[in-house]
Amino acid sequence: MKTILNTLVMTIALTLSAVVAADAVSVIDPYVRAMPPGQKVIAAYLSLKNDSDSDRSLVHAESDAAKNVELHEHVLKNDMLQMREVEKINIAKGSTTTLKPGGLHIMLIGLTRALNVGDIVDIKLIFDDGSEQIAKAPVKKILAGMGMMKKGMSKKGGMGDMKQMKHASPMPNLMGFVKKNAQQLTLNGDQMKALKQWADVHQPRIWKWVDVIISTEKQLHDGVLKGASRDELDKMTLTILDSRQKIIRTKILCVENLRAILNTDQWNKLMEIYAGVAK
Ligand SMILES: [Cu+2]
């Protein structure tokens, strides 16, 4: 009898602690980033608030919307934003960890169904204490790079950013390409330094114009629907064209500069590798 009672007390205690642990971390504002149809990989974001008095970490996530779910972070590598898997995401006691574009995120890989704006995706979150929570994340459209810009970060190069760049500029992105292939091109220290100096000055300017183009195009799109005057629409058009010209001119200078920095062999090698990728 005593044993049964003990077991019972233990069970209740365990159940209670599980309940308390589950409530210790609250999930705030979960959402999934809407992607163009056909995309098989999609990112989910949310905030995790830890009100308990012990550190917690998110160690695993699952969803019936994807074959595989991974915890990811973004890292800057050679000035390019890349993502990689992390073992866990820490939520220190009394603090909030925010997963957001350009930073930590949950990656849904191999979508099992099409996800449209407004759909709700269930994501099961599993914590290091074994507790679980289901985040109900609506699919939302978000502006690429917004999370990074809000923090005043000027570093760009995420997938959404590169898409905007491609849209805004018809020019080759040789600078990033050279950096990625620096070893193969056998760049020396001085050459790397010269490239970095150029990029530090001109990359932020180019990204600024890209932002102007994207936002002005949106104004133009909405303006014509809301009955903006032809003059106003003309002005927006000129802003877009002016920014495009600035980007193109800067990119031309960029290629000329690159040609001056690289020796003939390196330049030829670069053209060879680039032709293989740019097809
Ligand atoms: Cu990812």
PDB file of C-alpha atoms and ligand atoms in Angstrom:
ATOM      1  CA  MET A   1       0.000   0.000   0.000  1.00  0.00           C
ATOM      2  CA  LYS A   2       2.751   2.338   0.988  1.00  0.00           C
ATOM      3  CA  THR A   3       4.542   1.614  -2.273  1.00  0.00           C
ATOM      4  CA  ILE A   4       1.447   2.369  -4.281  1.00  0.00           C
ATOM      5  CA  LEU A   5       0.962   5.591  -2.364  1.00  0.00           C
ATOM      6  CA  ASN A   6       4.580   6.535  -2.971  1.00  0.00           C
ATOM      7  CA  THR A   7       4.227   5.824  -6.655  1.00  0.00           C
ATOM      8  CA  LEU A   8       1.059   7.876  -6.737  1.00  0.00           C
ATOM      9  CA  VAL A   9       2.705  10.825  -5.010  1.00  0.00           C
ATOM     10  CA  MET A  10       5.669  10.539  -7.358  1.00  0.00           C
ATOM     11  CA  THR A  11       3.382  10.454 -10.373  1.00  0.00           C
ATOM     12  CA  ILE A  12       1.467  13.508  -9.229  1.00  0.00           C
ATOM     13  CA  ALA A  13       4.701  15.333  -8.466  1.00  0.00           C
ATOM     14  CA  LEU A  14       6.098  14.485 -11.895  1.00  0.00           C
ATOM     15  CA  THR A  15       2.888  15.501 -13.620  1.00  0.00           C
ATOM     16  CA  LEU A  16       2.858  18.799 -11.751  1.00  0.00           C
ATOM     17  CA  SER A  17       6.479  19.543 -12.557  1.00  0.00           C
ATOM     18  CA  ALA A  18       5.831  18.757 -16.208  1.00  0.00           C
ATOM     19  CA  VAL A  19       2.925  21.198 -16.222  1.00  0.00           C
ATOM     20  CA  VAL A  20       4.984  23.883 -14.513  1.00  0.00           C
ATOM     21  CA  ALA A  21       7.893  23.322 -16.888  1.00  0.00           C
ATOM     22  CA  ALA A  22       5.631  23.513 -19.924  1.00  0.00           C
ATOM     23  CA  ASP A  23       4.266  26.827 -18.750  1.00  0.00           C
ATOM     24  CA  ALA A  24       7.669  28.209 -17.876  1.00  0.00           C
ATOM     25  CA  VAL A  25       8.454  29.046 -21.479  1.00  0.00           C
ATOM     26  CA  SER A  26       5.790  30.885 -23.414  1.00  0.00           C
ATOM     27  CA  VAL A  27       5.650  31.084 -27.182  1.00  0.00           C
ATOM     28  CA  ILE A  28       5.021  34.583 -28.512  1.00  0.00           C
ATOM     29  CA  ASP A  29       3.944  35.579 -32.016  1.00  0.00           C
ATOM     30  CA  PRO A  30       4.928  32.496 -34.015  1.00  0.00           C
ATOM     31  CA  TYR A  31       4.774  32.820 -37.799  1.00  0.00           C
ATOM     32  CA  VAL A  32       6.001  31.157 -40.944  1.00  0.00           C
ATOM     33  CA  ARG A  33       7.463  33.210 -43.750  1.00  0.00           C
ATOM     34  CA  ALA A  34       5.422  32.933 -46.945  1.00  0.00           C
ATOM     35  CA  MET A  35       7.496  31.746 -49.902  1.00  0.00           C
ATOM     36  CA  PRO A  36       6.810  31.569 -53.627  1.00  0.00           C
ATOM     37  CA  PRO A  37       4.951  28.400 -54.676  1.00  0.00           C
ATOM     38  CA  GLY A  38       7.167  25.409 -55.340  1.00  0.00           C
ATOM     39  CA  GLN A  39       9.593  26.305 -52.554  1.00  0.00           C
ATOM     40  CA  LYS A  40      10.409  23.239 -50.466  1.00  0.00           C
ATOM     41  CA  VAL A  41      12.114  25.040 -47.600  1.00  0.00           C
ATOM     42  CA  ILE A  42      10.514  27.632 -45.372  1.00  0.00           C
ATOM     43  CA  ALA A  43      11.532  29.444 -42.177  1.00  0.00           C
ATOM     44  CA  ALA A  44       9.490  29.885 -39.006  1.00  0.00           C
ATOM     45  CA  TYR A  45      10.040  32.560 -36.384  1.00  0.00           C
ATOM     46  CA  LEU A  46       8.809  33.181 -32.851  1.00  0.00           C
ATOM     47  CA  SER A  47       9.836  34.518 -29.468  1.00  0.00           C
ATOM     48  CA  LEU A  48      10.388  32.284 -26.463  1.00  0.00           C
ATOM     49  CA  LYS A  49       9.918  33.857 -23.047  1.00  0.00           C
ATOM     50  CA  ASN A  50      11.359  32.013 -20.075  1.00  0.00           C
ATOM     51  CA  ASP A  51       9.636  33.046 -16.840  1.00  0.00           C
ATOM     52  CA  SER A  52      11.059  30.185 -14.814  1.00  0.00           C
ATOM     53  CA  ASP A  53      14.097  30.466 -12.573  1.00  0.00           C
ATOM     54  CA  SER A  54      16.183  28.016 -14.556  1.00  0.00           C
ATOM     55  CA  ASP A  55      17.753  28.279 -17.983  1.00  0.00           C
ATOM     56  CA  ARG A  56      15.921  26.443 -20.702  1.00  0.00           C
ATOM     57  CA  SER A  57      16.749  25.562 -24.271  1.00  0.00           C
ATOM     58  CA  LEU A  58      14.834  24.546 -27.337  1.00  0.00           C
ATOM     59  CA  VAL A  59      16.450  21.324 -28.515  1.00  0.00           C
ATOM     60  CA  HIS A  60      14.170  20.031 -31.228  1.00  0.00           C
ATOM     61  CA  ALA A  61      11.158  20.897 -33.351  1.00  0.00           C
ATOM     62  CA  GLU A  62       8.760  18.865 -35.451  1.00  0.00           C
ATOM     63  CA  SER A  63       5.924  19.614 -37.818  1.00  0.00           C
ATOM     64  CA  ASP A  64       3.592  17.595 -39.981  1.00  0.00           C
ATOM     65  CA  ALA A  65       4.092  20.289 -42.634  1.00  0.00           C
ATOM     66  CA  ALA A  66       7.700  19.244 -43.278  1.00  0.00           C
ATOM     67  CA  LYS A  67       9.702  16.053 -43.538  1.00  0.00           C
ATOM     68  CA  ASN A  68      12.519  17.529 -41.540  1.00  0.00           C
ATOM     69  CA  VAL A  69      12.716  20.423 -39.087  1.00  0.00           C
ATOM     70  CA  GLU A  70      16.015  21.976 -38.023  1.00  0.00           C
ATOM     71  CA  LEU A  71      17.075  24.783 -35.708  1.00  0.00           C
ATOM     72  CA  HIS A  72      19.166  27.279 -37.664  1.00  0.00           C
ATOM     73  CA  GLU A  73      21.194  30.414 -37.202  1.00  0.00           C
ATOM     74  CA  HIS A  74      22.573  32.921 -39.672  1.00  0.00           C
ATOM     75  CA  VAL A  75      26.279  33.656 -39.719  1.00  0.00           C
ATOM     76  CA  LEU A  76      28.310  36.111 -41.736  1.00  0.00           C
ATOM     77  CA  LYS A  77      30.918  34.316 -43.780  1.00  0.00           C
ATOM     78  CA  ASN A  78      33.027  36.275 -46.261  1.00  0.00           C
ATOM     79  CA  ASP A  79      30.417  39.023 -46.035  1.00  0.00           C
ATOM     80  CA  MET A  80      27.734  36.597 -47.135  1.00  0.00           C
ATOM     81  CA  LEU A  81      24.878  35.690 -44.847  1.00  0.00           C
ATOM     82  CA  GLN A  82      24.774  31.912 -44.550  1.00  0.00           C
ATOM     83  CA  MET A  83      22.752  29.625 -42.353  1.00  0.00           C
ATOM     84  CA  ARG A  84      23.758  26.581 -40.418  1.00  0.00           C
ATOM     85  CA  GLU A  85      22.157  24.147 -38.039  1.00  0.00           C
ATOM     86  CA  VAL A  86      22.505  24.665 -34.287  1.00  0.00           C
ATOM     87  CA  GLU A  87      22.155  22.013 -31.605  1.00  0.00           C
ATOM     88  CA  LYS A  88      19.885  24.116 -29.409  1.00  0.00           C
ATOM     89  CA  ILE A  89      18.532  27.578 -28.846  1.00  0.00           C
ATOM     90  CA  ASN A  90      19.063  28.905 -25.340  1.00  0.00           C
ATOM     91  CA  ILE A  91      16.459  30.832 -23.402  1.00  0.00           C
ATOM     92  CA  ALA A  92      18.126  32.085 -20.231  1.00  0.00           C
ATOM     93  CA  LYS A  93      15.967  32.318 -17.117  1.00  0.00           C
ATOM     94  CA  GLY A  94      13.903  35.473 -16.996  1.00  0.00           C
ATOM     95  CA  SER A  95      14.708  36.397 -20.579  1.00  0.00           C
ATOM     96  CA  THR A  96      13.246  36.213 -24.066  1.00  0.00           C
ATOM     97  CA  THR A  97      14.954  34.739 -27.113  1.00  0.00           C
ATOM     98  CA  THR A  98      13.631  35.992 -30.420  1.00  0.00           C
ATOM     99  CA  LEU A  99      13.897  34.011 -33.628  1.00  0.00           C
ATOM    100  CA  LYS A 100      13.740  36.455 -36.520  1.00  0.00           C
ATOM    101  CA  PRO A 101      14.738  36.970 -40.152  1.00  0.00           C
ATOM    102  CA  GLY A 102      18.508  37.227 -40.450  1.00  0.00           C
ATOM    103  CA  GLY A 103      19.013  35.470 -37.117  1.00  0.00           C
ATOM    104  CA  LEU A 104      17.893  32.302 -35.384  1.00  0.00           C
ATOM    105  CA  HIS A 105      15.036  30.462 -37.031  1.00  0.00           C
ATOM    106  CA  ILE A 106      13.279  27.141 -37.337  1.00  0.00           C
ATOM    107  CA  MET A 107      13.760  25.644 -40.782  1.00  0.00           C
ATOM    108  CA  LEU A 108      11.021  23.501 -42.255  1.00  0.00           C
ATOM    109  CA  ILE A 109      12.682  21.336 -44.889  1.00  0.00           C
ATOM    110  CA  GLY A 110      10.846  19.265 -47.469  1.00  0.00           C
ATOM    111  CA  LEU A 111       7.349  20.689 -47.178  1.00  0.00           C
ATOM    112  CA  THR A 112       4.654  18.042 -47.252  1.00  0.00           C
ATOM    113  CA  ARG A 113       1.999  20.442 -48.534  1.00  0.00           C
ATOM    114  CA  ALA A 114       1.705  23.870 -50.113  1.00  0.00           C
ATOM    115  CA  LEU A 115       1.657  26.624 -47.487  1.00  0.00           C
ATOM    116  CA  ASN A 116      -0.389  29.685 -48.368  1.00  0.00           C
ATOM    117  CA  VAL A 117      -0.676  33.007 -46.586  1.00  0.00           C
ATOM    118  CA  GLY A 118      -3.092  32.582 -43.688  1.00  0.00           C
ATOM    119  CA  ASP A 119      -2.566  28.828 -43.284  1.00  0.00           C
ATOM    120  CA  ILE A 120      -1.719  27.719 -39.762  1.00  0.00           C
ATOM    121  CA  VAL A 121       1.315  25.497 -39.308  1.00  0.00           C
ATOM    122  CA  ASP A 122       1.584  23.441 -36.129  1.00  0.00           C
ATOM    123  CA  ILE A 123       5.162  23.280 -34.900  1.00  0.00           C
ATOM    124  CA  LYS A 124       5.935  21.083 -31.925  1.00  0.00           C
ATOM    125  CA  LEU A 125       8.692  22.570 -29.782  1.00  0.00           C
ATOM    126  CA  ILE A 126      10.656  20.241 -27.526  1.00  0.00           C
ATOM    127  CA  PHE A 127      12.721  21.675 -24.697  1.00  0.00           C
ATOM    128  CA  ASP A 128      15.735  20.325 -22.841  1.00  0.00           C
ATOM    129  CA  ASP A 129      13.626  19.375 -19.826  1.00  0.00           C
ATOM    130  CA  GLY A 130      11.472  17.183 -22.040  1.00  0.00           C
ATOM    131  CA  SER A 131       8.525  19.551 -22.032  1.00  0.00           C
ATOM    132  CA  GLU A 132       6.727  20.222 -25.287  1.00  0.00           C
ATOM    133  CA  GLN A 133       4.601  22.949 -26.742  1.00  0.00           C
ATOM    134  CA  ILE A 134       2.707  23.347 -29.961  1.00  0.00           C
ATOM    135  CA  ALA A 135       3.237  26.694 -31.683  1.00  0.00           C
ATOM    136  CA  LYS A 136       0.408  27.571 -34.035  1.00  0.00           C
ATOM    137  CA  ALA A 137       2.194  29.650 -36.648  1.00  0.00           C
ATOM    138  CA  PRO A 138       0.244  31.471 -39.354  1.00  0.00           C
ATOM    139  CA  VAL A 139       1.901  31.852 -42.759  1.00  0.00           C
ATOM    140  CA  LYS A 140       2.695  35.543 -43.246  1.00  0.00           C
ATOM    141  CA  LYS A 141       4.209  37.659 -45.966  1.00  0.00           C
ATOM    142  CA  ILE A 142       7.196  39.591 -44.674  1.00  0.00           C
ATOM    143  CA  LEU A 143       9.541  42.046 -46.319  1.00  0.00           C
ATOM    144  CA  ALA A 144      12.939  40.557 -47.024  1.00  0.00           C
ATOM    145  CA  GLY A 145      15.716  41.822 -44.830  1.00  0.00           C
ATOM    146  CA  MET A 146      13.366  43.799 -42.611  1.00  0.00           C
ATOM    147  CA  GLY A 147      14.523  42.176 -39.398  1.00  0.00           C
ATOM    148  CA  MET A 148      18.110  43.093 -40.118  1.00  0.00           C
ATOM    149  CA  MET A 149      17.417  46.643 -41.173  1.00  0.00           C
ATOM    150  CA  LYS A 150      15.406  47.356 -38.057  1.00  0.00           C
ATOM    151  CA  LYS A 151      18.469  46.661 -35.976  1.00  0.00           C
ATOM    152  CA  GLY A 152      20.403  49.138 -38.082  1.00  0.00           C
ATOM    153  CA  MET A 153      22.581  46.417 -39.534  1.00  0.00           C
ATOM    154  CA  SER A 154      23.999  47.303 -42.900  1.00  0.00           C
ATOM    155  CA  LYS A 155      25.209  43.794 -43.664  1.00  0.00           C
ATOM    156  CA  LYS A 156      23.125  42.296 -46.397  1.00  0.00           C
ATOM    157  CA  GLY A 157      23.251  39.249 -48.582  1.00  0.00           C
ATOM    158  CA  GLY A 158      20.535  36.897 -47.321  1.00  0.00           C
ATOM    159  CA  MET A 159      18.454  35.015 -49.841  1.00  0.00           C
ATOM    160  CA  GLY A 160      15.680  37.628 -49.843  1.00  0.00           C
ATOM    161  CA  ASP A 161      18.218  40.439 -50.157  1.00  0.00           C
ATOM    162  CA  MET A 162      19.952  38.818 -53.110  1.00  0.00           C
ATOM    163  CA  LYS A 163      16.598  38.427 -54.821  1.00  0.00           C
ATOM    164  CA  GLN A 164      15.958  42.150 -54.418  1.00  0.00           C
ATOM    165  CA  MET A 165      19.439  42.931 -55.708  1.00  0.00           C
ATOM    166  CA  LYS A 166      18.865  40.750 -58.762  1.00  0.00           C
ATOM    167  CA  HIS A 167      15.585  42.525 -59.349  1.00  0.00           C
ATOM    168  CA  ALA A 168      17.119  45.989 -59.009  1.00  0.00           C
ATOM    169  CA  SER A 169      20.368  45.403 -60.876  1.00  0.00           C
ATOM    170  CA  PRO A 170      21.084  43.670 -64.185  1.00  0.00           C
ATOM    171  CA  MET A 171      24.816  43.738 -63.444  1.00  0.00           C
ATOM    172  CA  PRO A 172      27.050  40.833 -62.427  1.00  0.00           C
ATOM    173  CA  ASN A 173      27.849  40.590 -58.734  1.00  0.00           C
ATOM    174  CA  LEU A 174      31.543  39.928 -59.281  1.00  0.00           C
ATOM    175  CA  MET A 175      32.752  41.333 -55.976  1.00  0.00           C
ATOM    176  CA  GLY A 176      30.947  38.753 -53.865  1.00  0.00           C
ATOM    177  CA  PHE A 177      31.961  36.107 -56.351  1.00  0.00           C
ATOM    178  CA  VAL A 178      35.639  36.997 -56.078  1.00  0.00           C
ATOM    179  CA  LYS A 179      35.459  36.863 -52.293  1.00  0.00           C
ATOM    180  CA  LYS A 180      33.864  33.433 -52.413  1.00  0.00           C
ATOM    181  CA  ASN A 181      36.551  32.162 -54.772  1.00  0.00           C
ATOM    182  CA  ALA A 182      39.470  34.098 -53.283  1.00  0.00           C
ATOM    183  CA  GLN A 183      41.533  30.962 -52.716  1.00  0.00           C
ATOM    184  CA  GLN A 184      41.063  29.563 -56.166  1.00  0.00           C
ATOM    185  CA  LEU A 185      41.952  32.958 -57.633  1.00  0.00           C
ATOM    186  CA  THR A 186      45.074  33.091 -55.415  1.00  0.00           C
ATOM    187  CA  LEU A 187      44.434  36.640 -54.221  1.00  0.00           C
ATOM    188  CA  ASN A 188      47.184  38.080 -52.055  1.00  0.00           C
ATOM    189  CA  GLY A 189      46.704  40.150 -48.912  1.00  0.00           C
ATOM    190  CA  ASP A 190      46.989  43.503 -50.662  1.00  0.00           C
ATOM    191  CA  GLN A 191      44.424  42.510 -53.248  1.00  0.00           C
ATOM    192  CA  MET A 192      42.019  41.343 -50.546  1.00  0.00           C
ATOM    193  CA  LYS A 193      42.523  44.629 -48.725  1.00  0.00           C
ATOM    194  CA  ALA A 194      41.878  46.684 -51.854  1.00  0.00           C
ATOM    195  CA  LEU A 195      38.695  44.717 -52.544  1.00  0.00           C
ATOM    196  CA  LYS A 196      37.474  45.127 -48.999  1.00  0.00           C
ATOM    197  CA  GLN A 197      38.100  48.872 -49.072  1.00  0.00           C
ATOM    198  CA  TRP A 198      36.072  49.161 -52.245  1.00  0.00           C
ATOM    199  CA  ALA A 199      33.244  47.003 -50.914  1.00  0.00           C
ATOM    200  CA  ASP A 200      33.078  48.851 -47.587  1.00  0.00           C
ATOM    201  CA  VAL A 201      32.453  52.127 -49.395  1.00  0.00           C
ATOM    202  CA  HIS A 202      30.262  51.042 -52.282  1.00  0.00           C
ATOM    203  CA  GLN A 203      28.245  48.045 -51.065  1.00  0.00           C
ATOM    204  CA  PRO A 204      26.189  50.048 -48.521  1.00  0.00           C
ATOM    205  CA  ARG A 205      25.417  52.655 -51.202  1.00  0.00           C
ATOM    206  CA  ILE A 206      24.241  49.997 -53.630  1.00  0.00           C
ATOM    207  CA  TRP A 207      22.044  48.368 -50.988  1.00  0.00           C
ATOM    208  CA  LYS A 208      20.556  51.760 -50.157  1.00  0.00           C
ATOM    209  CA  TRP A 209      19.545  52.247 -53.805  1.00  0.00           C
ATOM    210  CA  VAL A 210      18.118  48.733 -53.913  1.00  0.00           C
ATOM    211  CA  ASP A 211      15.937  49.617 -50.916  1.00  0.00           C
ATOM    212  CA  VAL A 212      14.834  52.838 -52.634  1.00  0.00           C
ATOM    213  CA  ILE A 213      13.877  50.924 -55.783  1.00  0.00           C
ATOM    214  CA  ILE A 214      11.925  48.250 -53.920  1.00  0.00           C
ATOM    215  CA  SER A 215      10.016  50.724 -51.739  1.00  0.00           C
ATOM    216  CA  THR A 216       9.337  53.216 -54.556  1.00  0.00           C
ATOM    217  CA  GLU A 217       8.054  50.434 -56.789  1.00  0.00           C
ATOM    218  CA  LYS A 218       5.633  49.528 -54.035  1.00  0.00           C
ATOM    219  CA  GLN A 219       4.522  53.175 -53.776  1.00  0.00           C
ATOM    220  CA  LEU A 220       4.053  53.260 -57.534  1.00  0.00           C
ATOM    221  CA  HIS A 221       2.046  50.053 -57.471  1.00  0.00           C
ATOM    222  CA  ASP A 222      -0.213  51.270 -54.669  1.00  0.00           C
ATOM    223  CA  GLY A 223      -0.275  54.888 -55.903  1.00  0.00           C
ATOM    224  CA  VAL A 224      -1.801  54.120 -59.271  1.00  0.00           C
ATOM    225  CA  LEU A 225      -4.551  52.110 -57.569  1.00  0.00           C
ATOM    226  CA  LYS A 226      -5.282  54.912 -55.132  1.00  0.00           C
ATOM    227  CA  GLY A 227      -5.528  57.492 -57.912  1.00  0.00           C
ATOM    228  CA  ALA A 228      -2.215  59.321 -57.505  1.00  0.00           C
ATOM    229  CA  SER A 229      -1.647  62.031 -60.132  1.00  0.00           C
ATOM    230  CA  ARG A 230       0.449  61.399 -63.231  1.00  0.00           C
ATOM    231  CA  ASP A 231       2.987  63.900 -61.927  1.00  0.00           C
ATOM    232  CA  GLU A 232       3.360  61.976 -58.687  1.00  0.00           C
ATOM    233  CA  LEU A 233       3.645  58.679 -60.536  1.00  0.00           C
ATOM    234  CA  ASP A 234       6.192  60.223 -62.916  1.00  0.00           C
ATOM    235  CA  LYS A 235       8.268  61.378 -59.975  1.00  0.00           C
ATOM    236  CA  MET A 236       8.302  57.881 -58.497  1.00  0.00           C
ATOM    237  CA  THR A 237       9.269  56.435 -61.863  1.00  0.00           C
ATOM    238  CA  LEU A 238      12.195  58.841 -62.150  1.00  0.00           C
ATOM    239  CA  THR A 239      13.319  57.944 -58.632  1.00  0.00           C
ATOM    240  CA  ILE A 240      13.396  54.277 -59.628  1.00  0.00           C
ATOM    241  CA  LEU A 241      15.237  54.939 -62.897  1.00  0.00           C
ATOM    242  CA  ASP A 242      17.697  57.256 -61.181  1.00  0.00           C
ATOM    243  CA  SER A 243      18.504  54.625 -58.547  1.00  0.00           C
ATOM    244  CA  ARG A 244      18.884  51.935 -61.189  1.00  0.00           C
ATOM    245  CA  GLN A 245      21.313  54.135 -63.096  1.00  0.00           C
ATOM    246  CA  LYS A 246      23.329  54.780 -59.942  1.00  0.00           C
ATOM    247  CA  ILE A 247      23.563  51.053 -59.265  1.00  0.00           C
ATOM    248  CA  ILE A 248      24.589  50.296 -62.844  1.00  0.00           C
ATOM    249  CA  ARG A 249      27.229  53.037 -62.859  1.00  0.00           C
ATOM    250  CA  THR A 250      28.661  51.870 -59.551  1.00  0.00           C
ATOM    251  CA  LYS A 251      28.722  48.271 -60.749  1.00  0.00           C
ATOM    252  CA  ILE A 252      30.586  49.334 -63.892  1.00  0.00           C
ATOM    253  CA  LEU A 253      33.165  51.080 -61.720  1.00  0.00           C
ATOM    254  CA  CYS A 254      33.270  47.950 -59.610  1.00  0.00           C
ATOM    255  CA  VAL A 255      34.166  45.742 -62.563  1.00  0.00           C
ATOM    256  CA  GLU A 256      36.769  48.254 -63.776  1.00  0.00           C
ATOM    257  CA  ASN A 257      38.227  48.387 -60.295  1.00  0.00           C
ATOM    258  CA  LEU A 258      38.341  44.606 -60.091  1.00  0.00           C
ATOM    259  CA  ARG A 259      40.124  44.471 -63.428  1.00  0.00           C
ATOM    260  CA  ALA A 260      42.701  46.886 -62.094  1.00  0.00           C
ATOM    261  CA  ILE A 261      43.222  44.926 -58.871  1.00  0.00           C
ATOM    262  CA  LEU A 262      43.474  41.439 -60.391  1.00  0.00           C
ATOM    263  CA  ASN A 263      46.292  40.433 -62.701  1.00  0.00           C
ATOM    264  CA  THR A 264      45.469  39.086 -66.159  1.00  0.00           C
ATOM    265  CA  ASP A 265      45.646  35.431 -65.135  1.00  0.00           C
ATOM    266  CA  GLN A 266      43.365  36.005 -62.174  1.00  0.00           C
ATOM    267  CA  TRP A 267      40.910  37.964 -64.292  1.00  0.00           C
ATOM    268  CA  ASN A 268      40.785  35.231 -66.933  1.00  0.00           C
ATOM    269  CA  LYS A 269      40.352  32.596 -64.258  1.00  0.00           C
ATOM    270  CA  LEU A 270      37.531  34.661 -62.733  1.00  0.00           C
ATOM    271  CA  MET A 271      35.756  34.962 -66.090  1.00  0.00           C
ATOM    272  CA  GLU A 272      36.102  31.230 -66.561  1.00  0.00           C
ATOM    273  CA  ILE A 273      34.594  30.317 -63.171  1.00  0.00           C
ATOM    274  CA  TYR A 274      31.921  32.986 -63.462  1.00  0.00           C
ATOM    275  CA  ALA A 275      30.816  31.792 -66.906  1.00  0.00           C
ATOM    276  CA  GLY A 276      30.312  28.324 -65.452  1.00  0.00           C
ATOM    277  CA  VAL A 277      28.049  29.621 -62.695  1.00  0.00           C
ATOM    278  CA  ALA A 278      26.221  32.499 -64.389  1.00  0.00           C
ATOM    279  CA  LYS A 279      24.667  30.312 -67.107  1.00  0.00           C
TER     280      LYS A 279
HETATM  281 CU    CU B   1      17.680  28.082 -42.265  1.00  0.00          CU
END
